[in-house]
XYZ file of C-alpha atoms in Angstrom:
290
model
C 16.172 19.076 2.246
C 19.729 17.957 1.836
C 22.725 20.192 1.842
C 26.091 20.315 -0.088
C 29.575 21.814 0.229
C 32.919 21.685 -1.195
C 35.968 23.516 -2.409
C 38.531 23.692 -5.036
C 42.012 24.603 -3.814
C 45.493 24.205 -5.454
C 46.483 20.443 -6.060
C 49.046 18.854 -3.921
C 47.116 18.813 -0.622
C 46.891 15.351 0.935
C 43.739 13.705 -0.241
C 42.803 12.345 3.326
C 43.200 15.807 4.817
C 40.850 17.126 1.959
C 38.374 14.498 2.726
C 38.513 15.178 6.520
C 38.105 18.991 5.856
C 35.090 18.610 3.475
C 33.417 16.113 5.931
C 33.804 18.746 8.876
C 32.234 21.463 6.478
C 29.314 18.953 5.705
C 28.898 18.352 9.458
C 28.175 22.027 10.039
C 25.036 21.616 7.995
C 24.170 18.044 9.350
C 20.751 19.381 10.144
C 19.891 19.629 6.396
C 20.443 15.770 5.975
C 20.323 13.473 8.918
C 20.001 10.303 6.894
C 23.510 9.976 5.209
C 26.569 11.789 4.458
C 29.467 11.380 1.989
C 32.562 12.843 0.555
C 34.419 12.630 -2.769
C 37.843 13.992 -3.621
C 39.961 14.361 -6.580
C 43.555 14.664 -5.131
C 45.198 15.416 -8.259
C 42.985 18.588 -8.988
C 42.329 19.620 -5.421
C 38.669 19.310 -5.772
C 36.450 17.965 -2.849
C 32.611 17.506 -2.563
C 30.672 16.850 0.405
C 26.872 16.038 1.040
C 24.287 15.644 3.789
C 21.306 13.614 2.632
C 17.624 13.702 3.627
C 16.317 10.555 1.927
C 13.082 11.069 -0.177
C 13.697 9.047 -3.277
C 15.694 6.037 -3.362
C 16.420 5.306 0.239
C 18.885 2.556 -0.435
C 22.832 3.160 -1.044
C 21.983 3.658 -4.625
C 21.098 7.192 -3.729
C 24.217 7.939 -1.936
C 26.175 11.234 -2.757
C 28.283 12.477 -4.019
C 27.454 10.314 -6.856
C 29.556 9.507 -10.142
C 28.037 9.040 -13.521
C 27.964 5.534 -15.189
C 30.961 6.534 -17.323
C 32.691 8.031 -14.339
C 33.311 11.382 -16.046
C 31.043 13.409 -13.801
C 30.741 13.550 -10.060
C 27.756 15.390 -8.577
C 26.510 16.801 -5.132
C 22.950 17.804 -5.403
C 20.469 19.364 -3.180
C 16.792 19.352 -4.212
C 14.322 17.326 -6.133
C 13.814 16.892 -9.828
C 10.022 16.413 -10.108
C 9.892 15.177 -13.675
C 12.832 12.790 -13.420
C 10.782 9.830 -14.339
C 9.696 11.389 -17.650
C 13.390 12.209 -18.287
C 14.325 8.569 -17.789
C 11.965 7.673 -20.411
C 13.927 9.711 -22.791
C 17.206 7.999 -21.891
C 16.847 4.489 -23.116
C 19.668 1.816 -22.793
C 20.927 3.260 -19.463
C 22.322 0.919 -16.973
C 20.413 2.229 -14.201
C 21.632 1.388 -10.646
C 18.589 2.714 -8.764
C 15.655 5.162 -9.138
C 16.965 8.325 -7.742
C 16.606 11.684 -9.473
C 20.339 12.455 -8.907
C 21.139 9.351 -11.156
C 18.723 10.543 -13.667
C 20.472 14.059 -13.614
C 23.839 12.433 -14.271
C 22.570 10.364 -17.087
C 20.924 13.465 -18.654
C 24.093 15.329 -18.442
C 25.966 12.673 -20.070
C 23.429 12.523 -22.929
C 22.545 16.121 -23.475
C 25.025 18.279 -21.554
C 24.569 20.142 -18.285
C 22.718 23.254 -19.447
C 20.493 21.361 -21.790
C 19.561 18.885 -18.781
C 18.764 21.870 -16.611
C 16.369 23.300 -19.100
C 14.509 20.018 -19.385
C 14.393 19.400 -15.606
C 11.474 20.679 -13.472
C 12.270 21.106 -9.934
C 14.211 22.836 -7.104
C 17.989 22.354 -6.737
C 21.379 23.569 -6.101
C 24.184 21.528 -7.839
C 27.980 21.269 -7.800
C 29.149 19.055 -10.867
C 32.865 18.102 -11.319
C 33.857 17.276 -14.948
C 36.860 15.011 -14.487
C 37.659 15.013 -18.253
C 37.454 18.796 -18.713
C 38.560 19.483 -15.200
C 35.814 22.035 -14.816
C 33.639 22.585 -11.659
C 30.137 24.058 -12.345
C 27.738 25.369 -9.911
C 23.971 25.751 -10.548
C 20.862 26.948 -8.901
C 17.087 26.337 -9.781
C 14.999 28.809 -11.727
C 13.543 30.767 -8.784
C 16.258 30.223 -6.268
C 14.362 27.907 -3.833
C 17.569 26.028 -3.054
C 20.517 28.329 -1.705
C 24.057 28.085 -2.843
C 26.972 30.420 -1.405
C 30.302 30.844 -3.071
C 33.347 32.222 -1.150
C 36.286 33.309 -3.115
C 39.675 33.004 -1.006
C 43.251 33.447 -1.919
C 44.158 30.156 -3.392
C 40.780 28.469 -3.088
C 37.048 28.720 -3.797
C 34.438 27.308 -1.358
C 30.782 26.602 -1.924
C 27.952 25.391 0.387
C 24.307 25.389 1.008
C 24.683 27.490 4.089
C 27.324 30.020 5.329
C 28.017 27.989 8.454
C 29.827 25.308 6.390
C 32.665 27.701 5.686
C 33.329 28.138 9.346
C 35.221 24.775 9.271
C 37.737 26.171 6.660
C 40.901 27.077 8.535
C 41.264 30.641 9.178
C 37.840 31.614 7.620
C 36.649 34.739 9.380
C 35.475 37.353 6.872
C 34.294 40.851 7.954
C 30.651 41.765 8.016
C 29.566 43.430 4.583
C 28.318 46.902 5.912
C 26.588 47.287 2.389
C 24.678 44.038 3.032
C 23.593 45.328 6.348
C 22.188 48.496 4.741
C 20.533 46.152 2.184
C 19.063 44.110 5.089
C 17.615 47.263 6.796
C 16.164 48.635 3.585
C 14.741 45.289 2.264
C 14.400 43.238 5.408
C 16.442 40.559 3.575
C 19.841 40.444 1.702
C 19.121 40.059 -2.030
C 21.445 38.000 -4.283
C 24.175 38.064 -5.173
C 25.198 39.650 -1.771
C 25.612 37.944 1.497
C 26.258 39.197 5.050
C 29.983 38.346 4.657
C 32.606 40.116 2.580
C 33.921 37.972 -0.259
C 30.888 35.623 -0.165
C 28.104 35.740 -2.732
C 24.896 33.952 -3.454
C 24.705 32.216 -6.834
C 21.774 34.055 -8.512
C 18.850 31.875 -9.373
C 18.555 30.231 -12.912
C 22.461 30.739 -13.343
C 25.439 28.439 -13.810
C 28.896 29.449 -12.606
C 31.923 27.667 -14.205
C 35.289 27.285 -12.443
C 38.198 26.413 -14.483
C 40.775 26.477 -11.651
C 40.763 27.074 -7.878
C 40.601 30.805 -8.452
C 39.491 31.075 -12.081
C 35.922 31.836 -11.417
C 33.736 33.128 -14.286
C 30.737 35.291 -14.044
C 27.266 33.623 -13.505
C 25.460 32.663 -16.773
C 21.600 32.593 -17.113
C 20.175 29.304 -18.594
C 16.570 30.525 -18.130
C 14.822 33.922 -18.264
C 11.620 34.872 -16.420
C 11.528 37.898 -18.671
C 11.501 35.637 -21.681
C 8.585 33.538 -20.273
C 6.624 36.805 -19.509
C 7.156 38.147 -23.039
C 6.307 34.885 -24.612
C 2.998 34.891 -22.615
C 2.209 38.402 -23.873
C 2.758 37.397 -27.413
C 0.555 34.281 -26.982
C -2.170 35.197 -24.463
C -4.805 32.781 -23.304
C -7.753 33.044 -25.651
C -10.282 30.968 -23.924
C -13.412 31.698 -21.681
C -13.397 32.276 -17.997
C -14.507 28.663 -17.349
C -11.726 27.220 -19.538
C -9.220 29.361 -17.827
C -10.408 27.847 -14.515
C -10.144 24.296 -16.000
C -6.736 25.004 -17.315
C -5.494 26.455 -13.918
C -6.944 23.400 -12.165
C -5.118 21.024 -14.667
C -1.816 22.829 -14.071
C -2.194 22.663 -10.342
C -3.209 18.764 -10.459
C -0.080 18.071 -12.573
C 2.216 20.014 -10.414
C 1.018 18.267 -7.136
C 0.992 14.865 -8.796
C 4.765 15.458 -9.639
C 5.704 16.577 -6.268
C 3.885 13.802 -4.482
C 6.423 11.281 -5.680
C 8.345 9.948 -2.759
C 9.624 6.790 -1.007
C 8.565 8.085 2.478
C 5.167 9.393 3.829
C 4.362 12.909 2.817
C 2.323 15.589 4.701
C 1.685 19.361 4.340
C 2.002 22.492 6.482
C -1.447 23.860 6.278
C -1.807 27.660 7.178
C -5.524 27.734 6.293
C -5.116 30.167 3.319
C -6.630 29.668 -0.034
C -3.297 28.629 -1.598
C -2.365 25.916 1.024
C -6.114 24.695 1.196
C -6.127 23.992 -2.386
C -2.811 22.219 -2.361
C -3.933 20.040 0.433
C -7.427 19.453 -1.172
C -5.604 18.247 -4.429
C -3.291 15.926 -2.414
C -6.292 14.429 -0.756
C -8.107 13.886 -4.088
C -4.955 12.160 -5.695
C -4.395 9.932 -2.615
């Protein structure tokens, strides 16, 4: 599962104090990653990244996060999995690979193609915090359907981010009031839709968006890098023209490919089987590919 957290506050704070603080924030979400933890601090900028790791790919120290790119320009804290990272590596020849983690693949892609272009190429589920040391810009990103959560809290003099709200409880004096409007949304929809959260001043980053920060409080608006509407409209313009049997074969091929990508792991895999048609199909394809 993994979890990330961090903050950007005014520079000049003792780096050791920042490291201790971000580690306390990460400890609040330790249940998301029991296998490893880490912190990285840019004291001159006031940026700190924290991570809790559940090891799935690259179980060695070569998968430790936060992770710096080969050039040292980028530092990433990443929660999720990039299913097609092996295919992406094939498009990145001459790379000095240190291991075989998808995190390292992401960083290499970002150095080669840029952040947004890499996200468009990536197939997976993720929440990402990326610090560009050269440009001094922090960018947050979330996967296309919002499978991985990412919360952002804007405070006076600082911006916090985390996979779960409870990470913010470690920040000194953090005690926002309940957002009464969010409570109304919860009662109406039985959940709180993005970008709202239960706490005032804290928002969820919407799915399929990037959020750029050019300073501790210089937070832009979320920018989409992918649109479900565009995909649906393209499907309407180019409808499937085969027979029913061909449609069945095409669906099975897509499912087979998706299961194959998501079975890649360095640890044993299983499945939660509810007994419905969808989970039964998933398990059947997993068994067929085993």
